[in-house]
Short mmCIF file of C-alpha atoms in Angstrom, two decimals:
data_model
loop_
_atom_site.label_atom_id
_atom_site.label_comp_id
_atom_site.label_asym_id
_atom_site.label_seq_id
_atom_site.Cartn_x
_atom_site.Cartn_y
_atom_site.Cartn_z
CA UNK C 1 87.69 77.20 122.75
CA UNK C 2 89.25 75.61 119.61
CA UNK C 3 91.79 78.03 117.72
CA UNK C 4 90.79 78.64 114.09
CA UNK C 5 94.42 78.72 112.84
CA UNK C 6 95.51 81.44 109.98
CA UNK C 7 94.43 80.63 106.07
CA UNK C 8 97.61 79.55 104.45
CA UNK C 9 98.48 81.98 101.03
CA UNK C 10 96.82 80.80 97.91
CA UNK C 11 99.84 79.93 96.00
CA UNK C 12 99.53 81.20 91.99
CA UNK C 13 99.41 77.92 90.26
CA UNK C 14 102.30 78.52 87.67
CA UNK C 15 101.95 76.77 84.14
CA UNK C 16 98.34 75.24 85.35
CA UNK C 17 95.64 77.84 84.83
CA UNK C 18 96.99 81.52 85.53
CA UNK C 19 96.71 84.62 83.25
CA UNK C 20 99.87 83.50 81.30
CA UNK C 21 98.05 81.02 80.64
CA UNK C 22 94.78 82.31 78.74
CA UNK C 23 96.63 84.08 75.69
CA UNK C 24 98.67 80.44 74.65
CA UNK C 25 94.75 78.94 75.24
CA UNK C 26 93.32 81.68 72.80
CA UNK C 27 95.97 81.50 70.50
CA UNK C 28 95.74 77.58 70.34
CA UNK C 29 92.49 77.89 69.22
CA UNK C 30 92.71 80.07 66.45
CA UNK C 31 94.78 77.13 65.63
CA UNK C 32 98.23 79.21 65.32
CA UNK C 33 100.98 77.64 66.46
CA UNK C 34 102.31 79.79 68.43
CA UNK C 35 101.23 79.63 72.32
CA UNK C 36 100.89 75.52 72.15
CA UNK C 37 100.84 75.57 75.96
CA UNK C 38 97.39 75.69 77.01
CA UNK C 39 97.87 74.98 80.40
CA UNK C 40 95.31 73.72 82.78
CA UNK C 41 92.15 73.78 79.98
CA UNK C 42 91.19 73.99 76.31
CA UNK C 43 89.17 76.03 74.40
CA UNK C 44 87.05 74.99 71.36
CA UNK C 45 88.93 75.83 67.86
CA UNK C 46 87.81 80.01 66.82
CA UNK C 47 88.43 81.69 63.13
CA UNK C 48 88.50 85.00 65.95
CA UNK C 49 88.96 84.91 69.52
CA UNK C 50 88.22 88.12 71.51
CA UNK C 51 89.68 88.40 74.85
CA UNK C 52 87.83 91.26 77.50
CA UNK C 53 90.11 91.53 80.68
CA UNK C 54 88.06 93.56 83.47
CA UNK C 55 90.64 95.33 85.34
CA UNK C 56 89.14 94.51 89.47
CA UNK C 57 86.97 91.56 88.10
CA UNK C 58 87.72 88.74 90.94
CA UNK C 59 86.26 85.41 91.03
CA UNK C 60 84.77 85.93 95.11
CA UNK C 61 83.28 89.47 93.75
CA UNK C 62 81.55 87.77 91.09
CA UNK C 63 80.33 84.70 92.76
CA UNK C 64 78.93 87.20 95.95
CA UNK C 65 77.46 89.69 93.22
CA UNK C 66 75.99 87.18 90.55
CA UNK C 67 72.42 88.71 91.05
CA UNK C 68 73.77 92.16 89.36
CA UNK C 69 75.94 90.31 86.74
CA UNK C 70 73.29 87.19 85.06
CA UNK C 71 75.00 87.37 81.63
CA UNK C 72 78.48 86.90 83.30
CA UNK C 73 77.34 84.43 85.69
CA UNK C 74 75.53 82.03 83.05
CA UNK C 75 78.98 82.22 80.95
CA UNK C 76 80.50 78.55 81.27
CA UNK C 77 83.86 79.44 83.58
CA UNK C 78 87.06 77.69 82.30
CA UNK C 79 88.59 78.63 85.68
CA UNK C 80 89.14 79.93 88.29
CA UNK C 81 92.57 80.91 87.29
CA UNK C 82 94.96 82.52 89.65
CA UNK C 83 97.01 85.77 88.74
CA UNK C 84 99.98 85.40 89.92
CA UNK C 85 101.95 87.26 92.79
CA UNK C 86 101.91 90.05 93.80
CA UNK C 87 97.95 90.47 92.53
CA UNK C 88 97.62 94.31 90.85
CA UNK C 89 97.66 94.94 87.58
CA UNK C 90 100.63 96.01 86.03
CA UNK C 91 102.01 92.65 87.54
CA UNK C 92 98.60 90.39 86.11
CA UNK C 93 98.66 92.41 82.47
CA UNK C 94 102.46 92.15 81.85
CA UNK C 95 102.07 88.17 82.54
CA UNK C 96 99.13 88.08 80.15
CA UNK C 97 100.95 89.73 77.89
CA UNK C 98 103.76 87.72 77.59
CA UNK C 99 102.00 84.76 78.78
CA UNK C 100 105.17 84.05 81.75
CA UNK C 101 104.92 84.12 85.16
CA UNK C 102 106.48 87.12 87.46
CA UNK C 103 109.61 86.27 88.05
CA UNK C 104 110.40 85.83 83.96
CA UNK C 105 108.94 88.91 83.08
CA UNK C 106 110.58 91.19 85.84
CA UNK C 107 107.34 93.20 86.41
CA UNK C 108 107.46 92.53 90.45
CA UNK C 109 105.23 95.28 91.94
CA UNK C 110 103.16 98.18 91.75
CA UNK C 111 106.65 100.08 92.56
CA UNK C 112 109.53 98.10 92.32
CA UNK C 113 113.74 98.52 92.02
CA UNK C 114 115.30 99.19 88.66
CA UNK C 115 118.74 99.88 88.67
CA UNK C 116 118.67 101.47 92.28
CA UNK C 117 114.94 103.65 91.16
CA UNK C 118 111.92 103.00 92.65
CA UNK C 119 109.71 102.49 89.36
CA UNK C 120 106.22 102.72 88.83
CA UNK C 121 104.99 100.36 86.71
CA UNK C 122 101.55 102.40 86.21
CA UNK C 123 102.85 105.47 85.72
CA UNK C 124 106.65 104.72 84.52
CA UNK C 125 108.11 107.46 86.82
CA UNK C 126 109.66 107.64 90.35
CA UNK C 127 108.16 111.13 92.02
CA UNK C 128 107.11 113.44 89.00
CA UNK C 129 110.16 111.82 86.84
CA UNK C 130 109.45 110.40 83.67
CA UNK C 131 111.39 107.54 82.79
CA UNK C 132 110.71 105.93 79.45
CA UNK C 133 113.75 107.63 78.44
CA UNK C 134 116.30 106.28 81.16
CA UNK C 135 114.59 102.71 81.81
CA UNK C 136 113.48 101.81 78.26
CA UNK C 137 110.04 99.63 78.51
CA UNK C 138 110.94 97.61 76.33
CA UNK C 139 114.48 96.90 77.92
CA UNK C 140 113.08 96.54 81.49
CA UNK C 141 110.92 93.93 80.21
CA UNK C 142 112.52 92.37 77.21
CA UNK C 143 111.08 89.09 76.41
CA UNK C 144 108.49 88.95 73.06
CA UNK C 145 104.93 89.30 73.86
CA UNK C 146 102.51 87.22 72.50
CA UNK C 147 100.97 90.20 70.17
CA UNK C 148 104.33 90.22 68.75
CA UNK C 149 104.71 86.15 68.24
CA UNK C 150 100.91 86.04 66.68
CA UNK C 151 101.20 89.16 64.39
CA UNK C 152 104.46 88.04 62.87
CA UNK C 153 102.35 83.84 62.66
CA UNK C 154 99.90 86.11 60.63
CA UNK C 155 97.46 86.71 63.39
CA UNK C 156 95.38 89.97 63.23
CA UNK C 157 96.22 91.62 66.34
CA UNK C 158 94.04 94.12 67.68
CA UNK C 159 94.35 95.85 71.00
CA UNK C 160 91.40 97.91 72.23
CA UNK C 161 91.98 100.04 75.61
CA UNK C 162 92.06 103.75 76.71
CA UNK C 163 93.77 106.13 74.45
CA UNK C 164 95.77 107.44 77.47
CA UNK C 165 97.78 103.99 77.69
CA UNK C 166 98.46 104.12 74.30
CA UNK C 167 102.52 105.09 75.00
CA UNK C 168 102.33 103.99 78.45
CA UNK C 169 105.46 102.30 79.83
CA UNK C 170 103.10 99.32 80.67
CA UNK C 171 101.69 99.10 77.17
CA UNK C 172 105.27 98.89 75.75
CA UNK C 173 106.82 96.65 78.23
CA UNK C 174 103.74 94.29 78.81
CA UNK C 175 101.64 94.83 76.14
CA UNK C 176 103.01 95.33 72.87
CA UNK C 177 102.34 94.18 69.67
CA UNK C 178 98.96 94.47 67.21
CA UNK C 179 96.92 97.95 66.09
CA UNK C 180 96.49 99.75 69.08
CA UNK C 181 93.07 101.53 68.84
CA UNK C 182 92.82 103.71 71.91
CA UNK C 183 89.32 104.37 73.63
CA UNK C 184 87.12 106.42 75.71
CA UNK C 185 84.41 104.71 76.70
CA UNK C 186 82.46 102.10 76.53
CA UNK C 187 81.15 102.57 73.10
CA UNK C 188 83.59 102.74 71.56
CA UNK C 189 85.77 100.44 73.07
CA UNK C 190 82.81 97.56 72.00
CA UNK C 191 82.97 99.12 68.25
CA UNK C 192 86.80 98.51 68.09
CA UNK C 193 86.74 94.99 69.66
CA UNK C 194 83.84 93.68 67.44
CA UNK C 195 85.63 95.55 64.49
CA UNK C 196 89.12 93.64 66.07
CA UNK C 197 87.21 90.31 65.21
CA UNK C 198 85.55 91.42 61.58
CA UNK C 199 86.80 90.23 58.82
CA UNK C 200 88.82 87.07 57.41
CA UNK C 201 90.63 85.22 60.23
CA UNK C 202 92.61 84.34 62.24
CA UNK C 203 92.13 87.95 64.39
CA UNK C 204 92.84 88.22 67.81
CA UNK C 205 91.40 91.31 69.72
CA UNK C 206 92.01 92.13 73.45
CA UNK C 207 89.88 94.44 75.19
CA UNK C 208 90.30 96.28 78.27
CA UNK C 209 88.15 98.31 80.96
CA UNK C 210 89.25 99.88 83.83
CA UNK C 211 86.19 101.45 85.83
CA UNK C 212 85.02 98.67 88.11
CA UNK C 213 88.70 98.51 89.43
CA UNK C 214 88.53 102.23 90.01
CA UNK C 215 85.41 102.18 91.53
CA UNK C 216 86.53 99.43 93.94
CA UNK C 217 89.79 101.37 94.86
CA UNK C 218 87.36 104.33 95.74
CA UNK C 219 84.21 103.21 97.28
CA UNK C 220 85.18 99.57 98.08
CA UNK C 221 84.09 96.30 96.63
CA UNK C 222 80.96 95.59 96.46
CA UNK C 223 79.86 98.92 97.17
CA UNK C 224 76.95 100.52 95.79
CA UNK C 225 79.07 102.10 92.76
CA UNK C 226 80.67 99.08 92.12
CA UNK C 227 77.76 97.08 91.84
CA UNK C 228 76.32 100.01 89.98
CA UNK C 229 79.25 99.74 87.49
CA UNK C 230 79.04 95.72 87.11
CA UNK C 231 75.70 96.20 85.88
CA UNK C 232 77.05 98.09 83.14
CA UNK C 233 79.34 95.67 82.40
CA UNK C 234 76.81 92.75 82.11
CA UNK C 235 74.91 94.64 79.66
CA UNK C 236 78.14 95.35 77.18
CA UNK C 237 78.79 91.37 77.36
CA UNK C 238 75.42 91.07 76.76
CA UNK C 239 75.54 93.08 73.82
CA UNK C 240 78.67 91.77 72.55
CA UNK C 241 77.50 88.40 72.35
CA UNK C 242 74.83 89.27 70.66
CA UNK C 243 77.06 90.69 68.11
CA UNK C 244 79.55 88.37 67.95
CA UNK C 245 80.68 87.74 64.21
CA UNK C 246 79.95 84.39 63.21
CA UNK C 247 83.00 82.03 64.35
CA UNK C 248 84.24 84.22 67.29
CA UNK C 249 85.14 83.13 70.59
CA UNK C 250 84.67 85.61 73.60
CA UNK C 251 86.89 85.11 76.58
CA UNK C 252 86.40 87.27 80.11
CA UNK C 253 88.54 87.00 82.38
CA UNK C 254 89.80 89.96 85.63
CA UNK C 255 93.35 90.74 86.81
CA UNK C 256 93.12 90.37 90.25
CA UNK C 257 90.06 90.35 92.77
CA UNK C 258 89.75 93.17 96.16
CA UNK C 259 89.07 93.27 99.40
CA UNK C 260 88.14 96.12 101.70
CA UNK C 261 91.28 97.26 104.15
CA UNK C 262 90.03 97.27 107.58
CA UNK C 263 93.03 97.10 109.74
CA UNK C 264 96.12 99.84 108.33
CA UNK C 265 99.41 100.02 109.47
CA UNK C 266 101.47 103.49 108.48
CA UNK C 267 104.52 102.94 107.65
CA UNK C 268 105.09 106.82 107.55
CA UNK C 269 103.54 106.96 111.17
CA UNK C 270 105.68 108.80 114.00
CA UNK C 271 108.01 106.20 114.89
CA UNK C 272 109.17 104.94 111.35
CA UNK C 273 109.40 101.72 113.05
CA UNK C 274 108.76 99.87 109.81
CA UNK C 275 110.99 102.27 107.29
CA UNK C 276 114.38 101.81 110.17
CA UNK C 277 116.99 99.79 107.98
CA UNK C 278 114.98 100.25 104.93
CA UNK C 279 116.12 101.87 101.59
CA UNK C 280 113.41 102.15 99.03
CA UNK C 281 109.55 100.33 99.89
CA UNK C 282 107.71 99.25 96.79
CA UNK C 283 104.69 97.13 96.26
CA UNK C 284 101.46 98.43 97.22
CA UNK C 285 99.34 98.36 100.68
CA UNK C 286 98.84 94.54 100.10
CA UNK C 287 102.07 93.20 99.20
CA UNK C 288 105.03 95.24 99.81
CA UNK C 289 108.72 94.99 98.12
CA UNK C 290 111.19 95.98 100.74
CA UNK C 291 114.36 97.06 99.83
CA UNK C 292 116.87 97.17 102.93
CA UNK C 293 120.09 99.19 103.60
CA UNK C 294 123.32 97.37 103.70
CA UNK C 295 123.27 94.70 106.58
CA UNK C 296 120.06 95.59 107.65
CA UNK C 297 118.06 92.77 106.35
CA UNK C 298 117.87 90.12 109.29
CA UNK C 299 116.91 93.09 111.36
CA UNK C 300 114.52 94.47 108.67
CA UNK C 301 112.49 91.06 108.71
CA UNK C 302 112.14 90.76 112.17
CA UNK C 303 110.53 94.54 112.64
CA UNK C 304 107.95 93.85 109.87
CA UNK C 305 107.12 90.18 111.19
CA UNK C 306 106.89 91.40 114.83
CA UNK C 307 104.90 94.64 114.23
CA UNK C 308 102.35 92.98 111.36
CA UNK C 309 102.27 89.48 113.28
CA UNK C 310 99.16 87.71 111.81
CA UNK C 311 98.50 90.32 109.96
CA UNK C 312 100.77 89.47 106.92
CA UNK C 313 103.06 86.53 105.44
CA UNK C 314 106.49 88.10 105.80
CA UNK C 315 109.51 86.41 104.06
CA UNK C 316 112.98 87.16 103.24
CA UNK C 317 113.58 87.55 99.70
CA UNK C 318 115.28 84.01 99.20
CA UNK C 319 112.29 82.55 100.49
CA UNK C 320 109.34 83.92 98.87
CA UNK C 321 111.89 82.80 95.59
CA UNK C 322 112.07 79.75 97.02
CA UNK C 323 108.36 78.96 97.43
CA UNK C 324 107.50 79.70 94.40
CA UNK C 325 105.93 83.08 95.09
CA UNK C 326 106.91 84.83 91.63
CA UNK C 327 107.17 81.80 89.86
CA UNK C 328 111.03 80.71 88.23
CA UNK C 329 112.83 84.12 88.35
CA UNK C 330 114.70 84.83 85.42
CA UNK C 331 118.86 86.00 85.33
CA UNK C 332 118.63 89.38 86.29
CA UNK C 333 115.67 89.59 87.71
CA UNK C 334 116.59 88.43 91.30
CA UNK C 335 117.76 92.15 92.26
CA UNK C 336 114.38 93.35 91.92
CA UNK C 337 112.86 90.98 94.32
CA UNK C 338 112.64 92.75 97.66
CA UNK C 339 114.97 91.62 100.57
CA UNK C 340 111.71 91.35 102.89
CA UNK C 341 108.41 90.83 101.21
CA UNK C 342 105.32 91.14 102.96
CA UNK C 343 102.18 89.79 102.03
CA UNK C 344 99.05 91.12 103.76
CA UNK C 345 96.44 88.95 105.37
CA UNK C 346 93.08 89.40 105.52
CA UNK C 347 91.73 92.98 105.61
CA UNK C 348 94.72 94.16 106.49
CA UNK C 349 97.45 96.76 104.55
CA UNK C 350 100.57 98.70 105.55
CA UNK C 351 100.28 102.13 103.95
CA UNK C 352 102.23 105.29 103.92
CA UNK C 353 100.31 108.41 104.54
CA UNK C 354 103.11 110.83 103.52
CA UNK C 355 104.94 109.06 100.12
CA UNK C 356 101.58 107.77 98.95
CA UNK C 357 98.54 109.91 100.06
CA UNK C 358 96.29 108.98 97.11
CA UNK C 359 96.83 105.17 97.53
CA UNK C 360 96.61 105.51 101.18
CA UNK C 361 93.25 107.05 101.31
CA UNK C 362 91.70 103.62 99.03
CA UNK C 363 89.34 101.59 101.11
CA UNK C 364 89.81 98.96 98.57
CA UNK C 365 92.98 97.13 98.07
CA UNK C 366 94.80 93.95 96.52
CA UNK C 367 97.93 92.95 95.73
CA UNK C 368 98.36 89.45 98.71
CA UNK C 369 97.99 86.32 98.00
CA UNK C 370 94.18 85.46 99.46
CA UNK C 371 91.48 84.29 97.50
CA UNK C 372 89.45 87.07 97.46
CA UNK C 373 92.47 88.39 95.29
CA UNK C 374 94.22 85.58 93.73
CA UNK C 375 91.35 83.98 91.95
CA UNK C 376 89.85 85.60 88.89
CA UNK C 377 87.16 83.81 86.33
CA UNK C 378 88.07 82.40 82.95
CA UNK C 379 84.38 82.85 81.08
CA UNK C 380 83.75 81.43 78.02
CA UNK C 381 81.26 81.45 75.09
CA UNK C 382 82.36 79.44 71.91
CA UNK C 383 81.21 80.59 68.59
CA UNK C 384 78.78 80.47 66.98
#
C-alpha cells in the first residue's frame, strides 16, 4: 500500500492577498492615498466602501455550505486570501487593522508573553486581572492603524461592532481609529453600517459579527446551528445590497476558517508530560506559544514533537521565524514568539482541561495553519 504522506502547512502568503491586505485594497479605491499597496488584487474605484468581516467565515465552510449561503456564494470572490499565522481572531483583526502581518504588529496568539504575563488578547487580562492599565493597548501594539491614517487623509471612518468591544484592549490595540458605534444585534449593526456609508464621500465603514464563530466554537462547523446562523447571514447581505447607497462598494471577507477537533491531547493530563520544562503556554488548542524555563528548550521541543508526532508541525522559535510563519518580525517583537511553537494538524488540538476549561470543552477549533483555517473569501460587489 502506497503512503499518503502528511499535507504540508499552508503558508500565509505575506504582502500577496492576506487580511492586511484588504483595508490598503479598500482604501485604494476610495482613491485615498493612503494604503497604495493593494497586494495580490484590485478593486473597482468607490465614493464608500463598506467592509463586513464575519468572525468564523472560512473559505472551505463556505464552499461545503454554499446551498444555505446563495447571496454569498454568487458574490464575485477577489480571493481566497489567507489570514495569517496563528489563524484566531485577535491575531486576523489586529492585522486587518493595521494592514501588517504578525510579526510587525506583535499580536502573536490567543494568549501570548508580554513582559513575562501571559496576555489575553480577547479579554486583555491574565486570570481575572485586568490589564489595560499595566500593558497599555495601545503601547503593546503601537504602530498606526489604518482608521487612524484614513481619518486624518479625510476619510469618514466608521466602525460598527458590539458595544461590549467598544474599550476592549483589542479594539484599542488593533482596531482604533473612526466613530465607534457599538451594537447589539443584527439590526442595528446593518443601520449603523449603511448609515457608515451615507452621505458625501469618501466614508469607510467596517462591520463586524461574531455569532457564526460562536456557534462554530460550540456546536462545531457546519453543524445544524451554524448552518442555521449562515442563513441569517445571507439574508443581512442580501438586504444590504439591496440598500447599498448609490456608489458603495461592499467587501466580505472571515478571519479565519474551523475545523472540528477530533483527536485532543491534555496538556493538564496526569503526567504533565507536555507542561515539564515549560514556563507559561499560550496560543490556543490549534497553535500553541510555548514559553520554556531556562535551558529547557531543546528538551521542550523534543517532548512536544515526540508526544504530538503527526499530529502537529512543531518548531523551535527561530524556525517558525525563519520560515516565514509570522511574517518579518518587528524589533521587539521576537520575545513574544514562543521558544517551541506547535501547529496542529488535522483534527487534532492540545488542550488543557484545568487552566482553560471553557476553551477545552469547544468541539470547534482554529488557530494551525491548514486550509480549512487559513483560507478565508474576499467577496465583492462594486457599486452601483
Amino acid at each position: 500500500m502506497t503512503e499518503i504522506p502528511a499535507p504540508e502547512p499552508l503558508l500565509p502568503r505575506y504582502g500577496a492577498g492576506t487580511l492586511s491586505d484588504v483595508l490598503p485594497a479598500l482604501l485604494t479605491s476610495l482613491g485615498t492615498g493612503v494604503g497604495t499597496d493593494v497586494g495580490a488584487f484590485d478593486l473597482p474605484p468607490s465614493r464608500a466602501a463598506g467592509l463586513l468581516l464575519i468572525d468564523g467565515l472560512g473559505h472551505e465552510l463556505l464552499t461545503a455550505h454554499a446551498a444555505d449561503a446563495p447571496v454569498l456564494a454568487a458574490m464575485a470572490d477577489a480571493g481566497p486570501l489567507t489570514v495569517g499565522f496563528p489563524s484566531s481572531t485577535p491575531i486576523s483583526l489586529t492585522s486587518l487593522g493595521t494592514g501588517l502581518p504578525p510579526g510587525a504588529h506583535g499580536t502573536l496568539g490567543v494568549r501570548f508573553r508580554v513582559q513575562d504575563t501571559l496576555l489575553d488578547a480577547l479579554s486583555w487580562k491574565d486570570g481575572d486581572t485586568d490589564l489595560r492599565e499595566r500593558l497599555v493597548p495601545e503601547q503593546v501594539q503601537p504602530e498606526p492603524t489604518l482608521f487612524e491614517g484614513a481619518a486624518a487623509a479625510g476619510v469618514e471612518v466608521t466602525v460598527v461592532s458590539g458595544r461590549e468591544f467598544r474599550t476592549s484592549g483589542l479594539t484599542r490595540s488593533g482596531l482604533r481609529g473612526g466613530t465607534y458605534r457599538g451594537v447589539h444585534a443584527l439590526g442595528d449593526l446593518a443601520t449603523a453600517f449603511l448609515a457608515g456609508l451615507s452621505g458625501p464621500g469618501p466614508r469607510l465603514a467596517y462591520g463586524y459579527h461574531s455569532e457564526l464563530d460562536l456557534l462554530g466554537h460550540l456546536h462545531g462547523p457546519g453543524s445544524a446551528p451554524w448552518r442555521w446562523q449562515l442563513r441569517q447571514l445571507d439574508h443581512l447581505v442580501g438586504m444590504l445590497l439591496e440598500q447599498l447607497p448609490a456608489g458603495a462598494l461592499l467587501a466580505v471577507t472571515g478571519d479565519h476558517g474551523m475545523v472540528g477537533l477530533t483527536r485532543v491531547y491534555d496538556a493538564d493530563a496526569g503526567d504533565d508530560v507536555l507542561l515539564s520544562g515549560v514556563a507559561l503556554l499560550g496560543g490556543d488548542p490549534r497553535a500553541r506559544q510555548i514559553y520554556t524555563r531556562p535551558g529547557a528548550t531543546d528538551d521542550v521541543l523534543a517532548t512536544w514533537r515526540e508526544t504530538l508526532g503527526d499530529d502537529a508541525w512543531v518548531l523551535s522559535g527561530k524556525e517558525a521565524v525563519d520560515r516565514n510563519w509570522f511574517g518579518p518580525v518587528g524589533d521587539g517583537m521576537r520575545d513574544r514568539v514562543g521558544d517551541v511553537v506547535a501547529a496542529m494538524r488535522g483534527t487534532a488540538g492540545v488542550v488543557r482541561s484545568t487552566a482553560e476549561p471553557l476553551m477545552a470543552g469547544l468541539p470547534g477549533q482554529h488557530g494551525s495553519l491548514s486550509t480549512a483555517e487559513q483560507l478565508v473569501p474576499l467577496l465583492v460587489a462594486p457599486p452601483r
